[in-house]
Tab-separated table of C-alpha atoms in Angstrom:
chain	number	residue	atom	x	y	z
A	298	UNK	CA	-27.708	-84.336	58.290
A	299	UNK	CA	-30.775	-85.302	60.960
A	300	UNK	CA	-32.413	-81.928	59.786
A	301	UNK	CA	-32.125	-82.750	56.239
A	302	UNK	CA	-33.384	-86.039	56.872
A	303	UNK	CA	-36.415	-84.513	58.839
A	304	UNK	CA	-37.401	-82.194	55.816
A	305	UNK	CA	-37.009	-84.960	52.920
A	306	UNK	CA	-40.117	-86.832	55.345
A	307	UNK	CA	-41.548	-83.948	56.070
A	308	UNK	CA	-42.074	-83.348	52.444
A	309	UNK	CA	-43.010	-87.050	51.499
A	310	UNK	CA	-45.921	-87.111	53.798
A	311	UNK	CA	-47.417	-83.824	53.793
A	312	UNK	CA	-47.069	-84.339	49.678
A	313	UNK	CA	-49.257	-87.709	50.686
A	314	UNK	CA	-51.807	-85.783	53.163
A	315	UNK	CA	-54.284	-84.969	50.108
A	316	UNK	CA	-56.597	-87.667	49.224
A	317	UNK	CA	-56.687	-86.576	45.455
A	318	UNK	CA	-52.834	-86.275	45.319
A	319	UNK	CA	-52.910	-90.518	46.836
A	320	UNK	CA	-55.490	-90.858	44.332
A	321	UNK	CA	-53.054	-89.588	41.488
A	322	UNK	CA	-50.322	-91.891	42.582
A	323	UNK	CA	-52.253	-94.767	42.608
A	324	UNK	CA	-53.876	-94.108	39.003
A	325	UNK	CA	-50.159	-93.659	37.906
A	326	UNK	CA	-49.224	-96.725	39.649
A	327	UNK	CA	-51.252	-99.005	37.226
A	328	UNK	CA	-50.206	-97.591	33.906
A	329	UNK	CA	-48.718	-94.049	32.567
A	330	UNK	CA	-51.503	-91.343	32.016
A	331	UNK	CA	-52.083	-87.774	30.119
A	332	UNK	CA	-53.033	-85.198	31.817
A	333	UNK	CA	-56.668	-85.407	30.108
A	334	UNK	CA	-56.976	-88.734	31.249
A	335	UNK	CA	-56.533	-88.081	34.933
A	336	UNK	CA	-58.535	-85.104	34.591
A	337	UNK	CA	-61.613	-87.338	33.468
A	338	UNK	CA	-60.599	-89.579	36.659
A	339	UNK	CA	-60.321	-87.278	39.033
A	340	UNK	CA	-63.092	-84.898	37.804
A	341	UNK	CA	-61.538	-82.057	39.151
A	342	UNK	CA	-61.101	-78.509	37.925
A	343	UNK	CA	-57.797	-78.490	35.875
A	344	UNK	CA	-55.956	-75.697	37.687
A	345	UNK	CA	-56.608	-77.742	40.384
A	346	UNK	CA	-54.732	-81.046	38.981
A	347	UNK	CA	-51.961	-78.676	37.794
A	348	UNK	CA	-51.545	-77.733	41.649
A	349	UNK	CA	-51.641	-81.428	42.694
A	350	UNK	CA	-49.084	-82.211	40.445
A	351	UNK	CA	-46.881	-79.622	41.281
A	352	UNK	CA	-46.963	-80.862	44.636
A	353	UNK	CA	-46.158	-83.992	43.858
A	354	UNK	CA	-42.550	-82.800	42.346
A	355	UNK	CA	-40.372	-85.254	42.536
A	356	UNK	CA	-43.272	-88.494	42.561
A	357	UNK	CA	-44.002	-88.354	39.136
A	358	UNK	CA	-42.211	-87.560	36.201
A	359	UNK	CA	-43.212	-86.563	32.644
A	360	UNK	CA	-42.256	-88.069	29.589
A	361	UNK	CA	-41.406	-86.613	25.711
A	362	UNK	CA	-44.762	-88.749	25.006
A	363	UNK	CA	-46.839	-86.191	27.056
A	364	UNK	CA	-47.238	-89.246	29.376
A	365	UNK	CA	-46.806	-88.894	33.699
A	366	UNK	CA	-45.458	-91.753	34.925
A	367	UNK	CA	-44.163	-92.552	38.604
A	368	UNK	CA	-40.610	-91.925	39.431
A	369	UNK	CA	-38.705	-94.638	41.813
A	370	UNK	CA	-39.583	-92.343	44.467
A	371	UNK	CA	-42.932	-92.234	43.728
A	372	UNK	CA	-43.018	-96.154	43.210
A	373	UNK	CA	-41.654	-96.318	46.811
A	374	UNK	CA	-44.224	-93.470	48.358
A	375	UNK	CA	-47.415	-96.583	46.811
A	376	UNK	CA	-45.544	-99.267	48.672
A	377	UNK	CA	-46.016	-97.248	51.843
A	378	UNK	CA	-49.173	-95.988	51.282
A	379	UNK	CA	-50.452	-99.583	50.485
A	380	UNK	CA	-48.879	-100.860	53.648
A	381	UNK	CA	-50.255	-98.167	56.369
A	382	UNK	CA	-53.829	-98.566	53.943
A	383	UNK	CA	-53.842	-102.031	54.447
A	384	UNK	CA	-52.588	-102.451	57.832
A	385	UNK	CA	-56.109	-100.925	59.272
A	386	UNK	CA	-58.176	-103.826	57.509
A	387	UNK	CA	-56.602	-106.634	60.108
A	388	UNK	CA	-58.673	-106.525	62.964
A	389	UNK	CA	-56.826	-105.162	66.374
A	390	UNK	CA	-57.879	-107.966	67.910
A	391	UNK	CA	-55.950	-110.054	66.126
A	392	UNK	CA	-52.991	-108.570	65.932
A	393	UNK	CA	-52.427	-107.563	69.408
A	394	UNK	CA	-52.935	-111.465	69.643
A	395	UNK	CA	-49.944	-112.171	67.504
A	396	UNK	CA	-46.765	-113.325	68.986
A	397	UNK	CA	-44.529	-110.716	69.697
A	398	UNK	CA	-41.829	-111.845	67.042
A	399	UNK	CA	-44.500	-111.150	64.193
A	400	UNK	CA	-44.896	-107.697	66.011
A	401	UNK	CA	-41.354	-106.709	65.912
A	402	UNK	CA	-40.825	-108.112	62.055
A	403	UNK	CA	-43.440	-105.744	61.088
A	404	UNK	CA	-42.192	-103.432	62.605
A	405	UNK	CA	-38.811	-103.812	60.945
A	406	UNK	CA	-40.186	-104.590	57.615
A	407	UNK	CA	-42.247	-100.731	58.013
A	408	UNK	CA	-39.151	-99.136	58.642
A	409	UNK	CA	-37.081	-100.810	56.062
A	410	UNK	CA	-39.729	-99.435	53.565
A	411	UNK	CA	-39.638	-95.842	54.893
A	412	UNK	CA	-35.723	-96.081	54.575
A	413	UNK	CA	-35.546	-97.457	51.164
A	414	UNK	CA	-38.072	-94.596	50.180
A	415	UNK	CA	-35.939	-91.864	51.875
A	416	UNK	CA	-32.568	-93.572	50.268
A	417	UNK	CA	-34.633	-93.436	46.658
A	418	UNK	CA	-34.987	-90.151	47.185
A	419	UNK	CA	-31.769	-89.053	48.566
A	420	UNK	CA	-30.485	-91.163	45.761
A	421	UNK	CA	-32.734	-89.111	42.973
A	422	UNK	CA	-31.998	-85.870	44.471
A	423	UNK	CA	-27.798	-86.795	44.365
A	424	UNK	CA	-28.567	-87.813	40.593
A	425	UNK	CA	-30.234	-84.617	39.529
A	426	UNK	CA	-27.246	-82.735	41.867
A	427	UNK	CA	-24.096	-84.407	39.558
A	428	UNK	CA	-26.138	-84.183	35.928
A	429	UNK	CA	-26.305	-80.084	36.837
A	430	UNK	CA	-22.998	-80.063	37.519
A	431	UNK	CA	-22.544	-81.592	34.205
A	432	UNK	CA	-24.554	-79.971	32.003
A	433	UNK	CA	-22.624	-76.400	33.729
A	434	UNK	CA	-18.963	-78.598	33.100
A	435	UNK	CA	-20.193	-79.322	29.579
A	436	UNK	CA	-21.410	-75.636	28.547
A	437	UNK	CA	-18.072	-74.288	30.350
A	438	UNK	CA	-15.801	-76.526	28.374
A	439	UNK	CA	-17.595	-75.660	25.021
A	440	UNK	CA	-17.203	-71.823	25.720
A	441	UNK	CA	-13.231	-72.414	26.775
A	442	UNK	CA	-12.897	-74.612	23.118
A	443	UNK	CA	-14.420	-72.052	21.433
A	444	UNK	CA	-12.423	-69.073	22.654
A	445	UNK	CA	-9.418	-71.053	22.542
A	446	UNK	CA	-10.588	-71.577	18.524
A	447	UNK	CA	-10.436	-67.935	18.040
A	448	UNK	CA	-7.458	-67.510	19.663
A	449	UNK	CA	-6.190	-70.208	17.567
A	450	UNK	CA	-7.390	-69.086	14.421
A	451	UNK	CA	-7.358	-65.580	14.910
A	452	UNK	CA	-4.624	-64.832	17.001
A	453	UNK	CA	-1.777	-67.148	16.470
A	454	UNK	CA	1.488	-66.760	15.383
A	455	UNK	CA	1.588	-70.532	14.129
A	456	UNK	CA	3.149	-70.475	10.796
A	457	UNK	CA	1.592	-73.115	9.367
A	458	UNK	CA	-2.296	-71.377	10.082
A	459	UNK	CA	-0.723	-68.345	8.896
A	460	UNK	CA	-0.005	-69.588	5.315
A	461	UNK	CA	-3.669	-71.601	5.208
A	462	UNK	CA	-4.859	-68.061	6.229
A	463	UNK	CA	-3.288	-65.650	3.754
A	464	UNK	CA	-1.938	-67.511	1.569
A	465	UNK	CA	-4.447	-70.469	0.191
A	466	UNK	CA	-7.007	-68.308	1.864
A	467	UNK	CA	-9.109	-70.736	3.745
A	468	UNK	CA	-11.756	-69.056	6.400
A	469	UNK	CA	-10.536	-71.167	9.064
A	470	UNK	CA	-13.206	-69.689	11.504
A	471	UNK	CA	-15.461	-71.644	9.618
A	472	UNK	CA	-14.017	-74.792	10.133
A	473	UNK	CA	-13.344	-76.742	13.395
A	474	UNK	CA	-9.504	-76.935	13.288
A	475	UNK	CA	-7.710	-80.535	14.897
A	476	UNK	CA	-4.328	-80.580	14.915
A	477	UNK	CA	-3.893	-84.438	14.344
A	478	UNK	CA	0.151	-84.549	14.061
A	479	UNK	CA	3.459	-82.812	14.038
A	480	UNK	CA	6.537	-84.552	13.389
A	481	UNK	CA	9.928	-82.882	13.728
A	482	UNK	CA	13.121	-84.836	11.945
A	483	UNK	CA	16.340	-84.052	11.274
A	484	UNK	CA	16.968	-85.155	7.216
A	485	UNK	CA	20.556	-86.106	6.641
A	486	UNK	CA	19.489	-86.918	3.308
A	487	UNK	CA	19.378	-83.065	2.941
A	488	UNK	CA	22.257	-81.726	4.604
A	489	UNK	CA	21.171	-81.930	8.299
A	490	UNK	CA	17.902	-79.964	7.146
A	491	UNK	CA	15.600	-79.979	9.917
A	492	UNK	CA	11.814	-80.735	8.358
A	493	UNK	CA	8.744	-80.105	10.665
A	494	UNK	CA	5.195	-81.306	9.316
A	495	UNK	CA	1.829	-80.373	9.905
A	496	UNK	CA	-1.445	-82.534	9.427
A	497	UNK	CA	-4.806	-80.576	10.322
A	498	UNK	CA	-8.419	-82.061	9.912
A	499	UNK	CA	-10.823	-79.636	9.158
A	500	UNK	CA	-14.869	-80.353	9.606
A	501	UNK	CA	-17.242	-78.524	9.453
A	502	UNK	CA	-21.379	-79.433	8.880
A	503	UNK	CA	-20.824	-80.631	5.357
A	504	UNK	CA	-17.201	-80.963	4.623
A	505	UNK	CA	-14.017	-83.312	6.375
A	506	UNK	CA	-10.779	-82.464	5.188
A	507	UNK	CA	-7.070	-83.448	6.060
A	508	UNK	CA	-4.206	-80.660	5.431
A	509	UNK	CA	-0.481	-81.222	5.203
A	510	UNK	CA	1.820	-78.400	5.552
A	511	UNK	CA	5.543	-79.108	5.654
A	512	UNK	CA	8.698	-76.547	6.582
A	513	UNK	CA	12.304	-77.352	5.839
A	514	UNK	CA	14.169	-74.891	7.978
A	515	UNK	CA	11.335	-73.123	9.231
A	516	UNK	CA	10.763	-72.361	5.205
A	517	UNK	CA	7.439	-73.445	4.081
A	518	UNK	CA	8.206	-76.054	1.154
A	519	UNK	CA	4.710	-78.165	0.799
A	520	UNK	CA	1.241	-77.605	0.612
A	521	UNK	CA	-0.930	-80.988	-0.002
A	522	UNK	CA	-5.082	-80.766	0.300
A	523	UNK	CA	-7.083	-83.996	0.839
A	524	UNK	CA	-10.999	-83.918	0.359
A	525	UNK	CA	-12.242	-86.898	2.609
A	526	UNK	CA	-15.890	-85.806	2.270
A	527	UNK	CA	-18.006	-82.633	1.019
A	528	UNK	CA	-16.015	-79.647	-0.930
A	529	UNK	CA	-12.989	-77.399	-0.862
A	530	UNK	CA	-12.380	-74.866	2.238
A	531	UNK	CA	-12.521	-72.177	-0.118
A	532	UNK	CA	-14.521	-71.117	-3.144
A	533	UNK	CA	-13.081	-72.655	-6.886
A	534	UNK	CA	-9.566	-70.090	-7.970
A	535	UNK	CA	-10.757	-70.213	-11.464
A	536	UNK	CA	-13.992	-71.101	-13.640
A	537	UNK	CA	-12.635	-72.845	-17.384
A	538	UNK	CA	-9.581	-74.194	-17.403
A	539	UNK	CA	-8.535	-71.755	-19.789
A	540	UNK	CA	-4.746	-69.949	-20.101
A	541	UNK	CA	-5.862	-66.733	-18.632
A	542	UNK	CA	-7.909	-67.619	-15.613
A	543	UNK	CA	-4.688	-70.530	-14.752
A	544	UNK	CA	-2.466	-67.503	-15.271
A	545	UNK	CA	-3.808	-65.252	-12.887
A	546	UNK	CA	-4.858	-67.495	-10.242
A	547	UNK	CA	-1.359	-68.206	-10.166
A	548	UNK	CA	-0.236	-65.049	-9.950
A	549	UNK	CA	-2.435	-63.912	-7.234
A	550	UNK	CA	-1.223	-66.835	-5.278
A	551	UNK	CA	2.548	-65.988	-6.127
A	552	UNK	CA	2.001	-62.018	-4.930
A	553	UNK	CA	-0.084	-63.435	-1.418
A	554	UNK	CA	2.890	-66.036	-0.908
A	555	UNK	CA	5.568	-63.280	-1.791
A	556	UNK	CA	3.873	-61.421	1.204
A	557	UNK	CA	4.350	-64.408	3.642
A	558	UNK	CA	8.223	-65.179	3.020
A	559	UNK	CA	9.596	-61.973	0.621
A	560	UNK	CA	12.222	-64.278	-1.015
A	561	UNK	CA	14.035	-62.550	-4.195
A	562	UNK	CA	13.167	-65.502	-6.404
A	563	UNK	CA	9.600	-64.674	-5.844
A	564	UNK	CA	9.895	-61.645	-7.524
A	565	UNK	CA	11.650	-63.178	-10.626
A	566	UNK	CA	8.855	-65.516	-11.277
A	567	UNK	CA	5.985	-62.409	-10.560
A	568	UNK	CA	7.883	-60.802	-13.557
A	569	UNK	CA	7.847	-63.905	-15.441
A	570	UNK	CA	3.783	-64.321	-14.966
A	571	UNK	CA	3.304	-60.830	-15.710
A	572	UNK	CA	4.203	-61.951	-19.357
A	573	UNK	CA	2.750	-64.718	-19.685
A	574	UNK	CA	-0.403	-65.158	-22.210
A	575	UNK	CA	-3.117	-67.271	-23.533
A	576	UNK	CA	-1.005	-67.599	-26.652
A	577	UNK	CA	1.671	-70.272	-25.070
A	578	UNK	CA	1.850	-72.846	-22.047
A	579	UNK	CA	5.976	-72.488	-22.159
A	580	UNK	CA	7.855	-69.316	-21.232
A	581	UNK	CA	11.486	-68.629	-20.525
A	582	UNK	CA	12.582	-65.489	-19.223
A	583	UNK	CA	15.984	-65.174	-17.773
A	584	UNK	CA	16.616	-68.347	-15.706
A	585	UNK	CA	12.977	-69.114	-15.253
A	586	UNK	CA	10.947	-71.571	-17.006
A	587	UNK	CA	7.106	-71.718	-17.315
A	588	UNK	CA	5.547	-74.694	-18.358
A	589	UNK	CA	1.164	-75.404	-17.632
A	590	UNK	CA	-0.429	-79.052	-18.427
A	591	UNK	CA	-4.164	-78.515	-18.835
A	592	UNK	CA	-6.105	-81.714	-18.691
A	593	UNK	CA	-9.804	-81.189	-18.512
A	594	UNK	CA	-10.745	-79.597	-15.363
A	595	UNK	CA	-7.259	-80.339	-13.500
A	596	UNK	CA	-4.048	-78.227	-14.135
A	597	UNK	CA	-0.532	-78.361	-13.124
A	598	UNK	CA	1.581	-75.356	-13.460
A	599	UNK	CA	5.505	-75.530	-12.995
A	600	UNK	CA	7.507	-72.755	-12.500
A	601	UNK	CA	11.555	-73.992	-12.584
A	602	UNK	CA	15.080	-72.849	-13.072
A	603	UNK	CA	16.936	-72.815	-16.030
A	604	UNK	CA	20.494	-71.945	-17.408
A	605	UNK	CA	21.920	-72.395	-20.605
A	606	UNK	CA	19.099	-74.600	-21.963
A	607	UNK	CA	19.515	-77.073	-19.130
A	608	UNK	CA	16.070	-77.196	-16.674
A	609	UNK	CA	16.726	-77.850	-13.499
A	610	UNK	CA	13.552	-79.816	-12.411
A	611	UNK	CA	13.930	-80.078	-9.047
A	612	UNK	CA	14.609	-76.443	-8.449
A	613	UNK	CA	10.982	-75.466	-8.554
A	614	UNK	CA	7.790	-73.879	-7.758
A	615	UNK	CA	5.225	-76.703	-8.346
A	616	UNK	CA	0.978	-75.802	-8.134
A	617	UNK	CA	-1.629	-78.364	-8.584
A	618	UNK	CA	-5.124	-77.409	-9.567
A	619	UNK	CA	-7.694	-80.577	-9.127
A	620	UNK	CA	-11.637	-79.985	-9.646
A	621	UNK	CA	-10.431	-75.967	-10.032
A	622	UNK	CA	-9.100	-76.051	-6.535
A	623	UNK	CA	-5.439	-75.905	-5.280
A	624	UNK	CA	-4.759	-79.135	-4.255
A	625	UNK	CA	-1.066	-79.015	-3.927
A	626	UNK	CA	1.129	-76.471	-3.716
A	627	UNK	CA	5.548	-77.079	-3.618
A	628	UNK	CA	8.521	-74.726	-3.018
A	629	UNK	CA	11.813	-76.491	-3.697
A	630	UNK	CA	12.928	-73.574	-5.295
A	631	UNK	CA	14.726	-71.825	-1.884
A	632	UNK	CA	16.142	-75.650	-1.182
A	633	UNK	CA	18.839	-76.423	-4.122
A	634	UNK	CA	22.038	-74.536	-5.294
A	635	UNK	CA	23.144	-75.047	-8.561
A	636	UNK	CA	26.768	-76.815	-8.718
A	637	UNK	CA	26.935	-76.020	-12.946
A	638	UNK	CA	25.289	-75.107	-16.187
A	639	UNK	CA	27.533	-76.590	-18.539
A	640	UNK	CA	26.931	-79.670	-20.668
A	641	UNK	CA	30.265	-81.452	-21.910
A	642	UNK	CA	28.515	-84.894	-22.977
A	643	UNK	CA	25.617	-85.213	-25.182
A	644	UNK	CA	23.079	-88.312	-24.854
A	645	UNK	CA	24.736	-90.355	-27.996
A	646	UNK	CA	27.879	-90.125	-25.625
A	647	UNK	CA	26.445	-90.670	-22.446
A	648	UNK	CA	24.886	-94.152	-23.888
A	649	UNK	CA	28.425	-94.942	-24.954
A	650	UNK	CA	29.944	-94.523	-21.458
A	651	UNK	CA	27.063	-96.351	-19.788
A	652	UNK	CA	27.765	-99.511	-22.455
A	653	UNK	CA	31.542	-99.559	-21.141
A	654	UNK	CA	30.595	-99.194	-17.463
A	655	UNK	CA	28.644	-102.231	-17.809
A	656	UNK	CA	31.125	-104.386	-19.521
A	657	UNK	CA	32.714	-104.726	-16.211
A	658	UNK	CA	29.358	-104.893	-14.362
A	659	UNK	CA	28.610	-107.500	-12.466
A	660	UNK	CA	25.925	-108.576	-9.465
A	661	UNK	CA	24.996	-110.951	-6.895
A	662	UNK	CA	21.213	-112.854	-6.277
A	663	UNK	CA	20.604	-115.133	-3.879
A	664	UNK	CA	24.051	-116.352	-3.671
A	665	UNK	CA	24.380	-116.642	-7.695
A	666	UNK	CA	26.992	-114.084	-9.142
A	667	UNK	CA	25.951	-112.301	-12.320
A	668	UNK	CA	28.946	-111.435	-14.806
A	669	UNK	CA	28.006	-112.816	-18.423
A	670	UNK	CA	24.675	-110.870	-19.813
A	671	UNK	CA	24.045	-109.772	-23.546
A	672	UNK	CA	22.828	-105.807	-23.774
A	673	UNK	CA	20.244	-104.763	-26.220
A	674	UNK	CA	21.467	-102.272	-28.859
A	675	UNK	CA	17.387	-100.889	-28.609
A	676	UNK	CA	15.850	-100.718	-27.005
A	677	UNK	CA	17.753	-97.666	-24.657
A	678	UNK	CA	16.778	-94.753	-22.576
A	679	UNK	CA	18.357	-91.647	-21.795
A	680	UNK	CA	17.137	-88.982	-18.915
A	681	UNK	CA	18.453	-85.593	-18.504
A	682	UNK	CA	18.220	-84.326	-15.354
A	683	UNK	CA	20.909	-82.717	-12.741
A	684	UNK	CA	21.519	-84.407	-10.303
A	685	UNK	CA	23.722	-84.150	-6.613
A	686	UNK	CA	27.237	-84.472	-6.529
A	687	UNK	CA	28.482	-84.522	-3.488
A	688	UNK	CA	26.585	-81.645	-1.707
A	689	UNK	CA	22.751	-83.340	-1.413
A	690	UNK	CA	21.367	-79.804	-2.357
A	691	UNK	CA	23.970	-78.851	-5.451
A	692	UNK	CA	22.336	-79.918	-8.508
A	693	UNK	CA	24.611	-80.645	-11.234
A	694	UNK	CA	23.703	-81.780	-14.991
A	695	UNK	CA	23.213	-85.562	-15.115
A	696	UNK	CA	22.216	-88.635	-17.433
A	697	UNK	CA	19.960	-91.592	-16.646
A	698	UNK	CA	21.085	-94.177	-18.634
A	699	UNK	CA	18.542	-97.304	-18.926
A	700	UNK	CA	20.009	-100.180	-20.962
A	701	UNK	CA	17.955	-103.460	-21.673
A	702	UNK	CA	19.134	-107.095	-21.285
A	703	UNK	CA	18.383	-109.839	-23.952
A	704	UNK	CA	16.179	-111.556	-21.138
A	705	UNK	CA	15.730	-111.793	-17.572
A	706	UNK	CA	18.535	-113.352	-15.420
A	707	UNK	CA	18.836	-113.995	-11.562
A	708	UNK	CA	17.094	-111.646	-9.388
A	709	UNK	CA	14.441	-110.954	-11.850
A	710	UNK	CA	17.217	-108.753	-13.604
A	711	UNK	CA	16.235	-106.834	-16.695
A	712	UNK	CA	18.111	-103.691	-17.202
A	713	UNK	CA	21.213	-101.797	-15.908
A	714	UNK	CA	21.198	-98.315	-14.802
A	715	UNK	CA	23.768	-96.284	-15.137
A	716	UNK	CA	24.500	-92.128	-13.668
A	717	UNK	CA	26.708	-90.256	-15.512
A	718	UNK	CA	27.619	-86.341	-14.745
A	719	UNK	CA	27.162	-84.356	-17.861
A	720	UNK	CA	29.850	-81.602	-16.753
A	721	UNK	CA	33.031	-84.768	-16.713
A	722	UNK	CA	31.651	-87.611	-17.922
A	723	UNK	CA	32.225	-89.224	-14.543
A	724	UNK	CA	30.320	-92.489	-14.010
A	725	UNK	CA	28.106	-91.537	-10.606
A	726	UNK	CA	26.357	-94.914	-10.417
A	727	UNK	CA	25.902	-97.973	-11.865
A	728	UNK	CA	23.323	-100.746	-10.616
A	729	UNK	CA	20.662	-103.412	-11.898
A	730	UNK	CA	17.201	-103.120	-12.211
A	731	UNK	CA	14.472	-105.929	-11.560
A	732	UNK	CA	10.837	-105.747	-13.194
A	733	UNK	CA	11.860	-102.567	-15.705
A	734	UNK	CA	9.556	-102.177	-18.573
A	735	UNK	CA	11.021	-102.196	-21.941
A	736	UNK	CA	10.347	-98.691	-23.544
């Protein structure tokens, strides 16, 4: 530590031994200067400035401006140097008549300076020490990120990258790749079906994007793209909204997605887009149903089951297109069984049955029971769809009955619902409806 010490003033004062390199500090002392400036100062050869000022090192320091100023160690070094300069100019006489108190405060107050200077630079040196060892932390942590990107993106067996990868084809090298959530949850709602979802962010220099992936049973079942700023991760699927590009964009992304899961219904709906045409936006072949929506420059294409001319909606394989780019992508197709095909009541009957459930109906609001209400003969609405039975993913044929009160009574009642299955007949549900538009 003492040899350190010895060097650090060692350095300070044979730095200070050169008259020009005082007369530098001193200029610098009074305001910042260029190098020109000092040159016509000093009038001194420049190589000769250039060595002064290398000497100096750590006294001055120079700016973005082009500008030298004095660093706090070279502030300290003109405190000195002013106090030995102007020590001289009191005459010996009188100050070997001073008391010896004075004597001994001077003396102190000279040796506090020369500490503070050599604690300035000690101080300086430390500083420059820990932002090194920063700047090497910084570069080191930005080389581990980016390797650990590659292994991410490259390397990973993470099946939700996989699908953005090879199936909606995004170049995920290009992007920088957060992984802002994943939630696990067990759905009773579906049969103990355990769901796991995904939420990336992906940025890159012009573009900020949030991705939702979700699996049910490790299956993939949802695709959902948000644009927050800038464009899509991948280049348009399709010019024109026209039948033929929509088509085959779809069946590109049907053959790439058959590759990632190989699930035989996959290859029932390839042969179904194989002959499709421009000529129609609804094909049936077998027990799968094609239906596409074009509206302008956005397209939805839905791909579902179907048996004995009942379509089972929510047995599907759902794309949307947005801007020409695949904004949402859904496989419920792999999720629900189907529980029956056949259709034993028509709507005219199922409107009947829903009229006699809800002669008995009755409800409770805020304390005030409900029994006496006048239904509309029109208007009425009837919804085909199936529908669970007891098994949450056994579809079964179903009606949604609507009917319409004569006015609104307690609870902001309007309407009663009504579920009937359209294999028996049976009555599923039954409930009122607050705030229903009349249709």
């Amino acid at each position: 530590m003492g040899d350190s010490l010895e060097e650090k003033y060692s350095t300070m004062f044979s730095s200070l031994k050169h008259p020009a390199r005082r007369k530098i500090l001193k200029m610098l002392s009074e305001r910042p200067m260029t190098f020109s400036e000092m040159l016509d100062k000093l009038e001194i050869p420049g190589s000769h400035l250039t060595y002064h000022l290398e000497t100096l090192g750590e006294f001055v320091v120079k700016k973005e401006d082009g500008k030298y100023r004095l660093s706090s160690f070279g502030e300290s070094s003109v405190s000195l140097m002013r106090g030995v300069e102007e020590a001289p100019s009191v005459e010996t006489k009188k100050f070997s008549l001073l008391p010896l108190r004075w004597k001994s405060l001077f003396a102190v107050f000279m040796i506090c300076i020369v500490l503070l200077v050599s604690v300035s630079y000690v101080q300086y040196a430390s500083f420059n020490h820990l932002l090194r060892d920063y700047e090497i932390l910084q570069a080191d942590f930005e080389r581990v990120n980016s390797q650990n990107q590659q292994l991410l993106l490259n390397g990973s067996t993470d099946k939700s990258l996989i699908f953005l990868r090879d199936v909606i084809r995004i170049d995920l090298a290009k992007y920088q790749v957060t992984l802002i959530s994943r939630t696990v949850e067990d759905r009773s709602d579906y049969g103990d079906m355990v769901e796991e979802i995904f939420k990336f962010a992906l940025v890159d220099g012009d573009s900020k994007l949030d991705i939702v992936l979700r699996f049910r049973n490790n299956h993939f079942s949802l695709y959902q793209l948000s644009i927050l700023e800038g464009f899509p991760p991948y280049a348009p699927e399709y010019v024109q909204s026209e039948l033929t590009d929509i088509i085959k964009v779809t069946r590109d992304l049907i053959e790439r997605y058959k590759s990632n899961i190989s699930d035989p219904y996959l290859e029932e709906i390839s042969q179904l887009l194989a002959l499709a045409n421009e000529t129609s936006n609804e094909l049936t072949v077998g027990n799968t149903k094609l239906k596409i929506l074009i509206d302008g420059d956005n397209v939805e294409v839905l791909i579902m089951f179907t048996a004995n001319g009942v379509d089972f909606a929510a047995k599907k394989l759902h794309l949307i297109f947005h801007n020409h780019a695949l904004q949402e992508l859904t496989d419920d197709w792999f999720l629900y069984d189907i529980g029956g095909t056949q259709v034993n009541v028509s709507k005219e009957e199922a409107i009947q049955i829903a009229r006699n459930a809800a002669e008995d109906f009755e409800w409770n609001a805020s304390g005030v029971q409900v029994s006496d209400f006048e239904i509309l003969n029109e208007p009425v609405s009837a919804l085909f769809f199936p529908h669970p039975r007891t098994d949450p993913l056994t579809l079964i044929p179903y009606w949604y009955v609507t009917l319409y009160l004569d006015r609104i009574y307690a609870g902001g009642v309007n309407s009663i619902a009504v579920g009937i299955y359209a294999d028996t007949g049976e009555v599923a549900s039954i409930q009122a409806l607050s705030g229903q538009p009349v249709t």
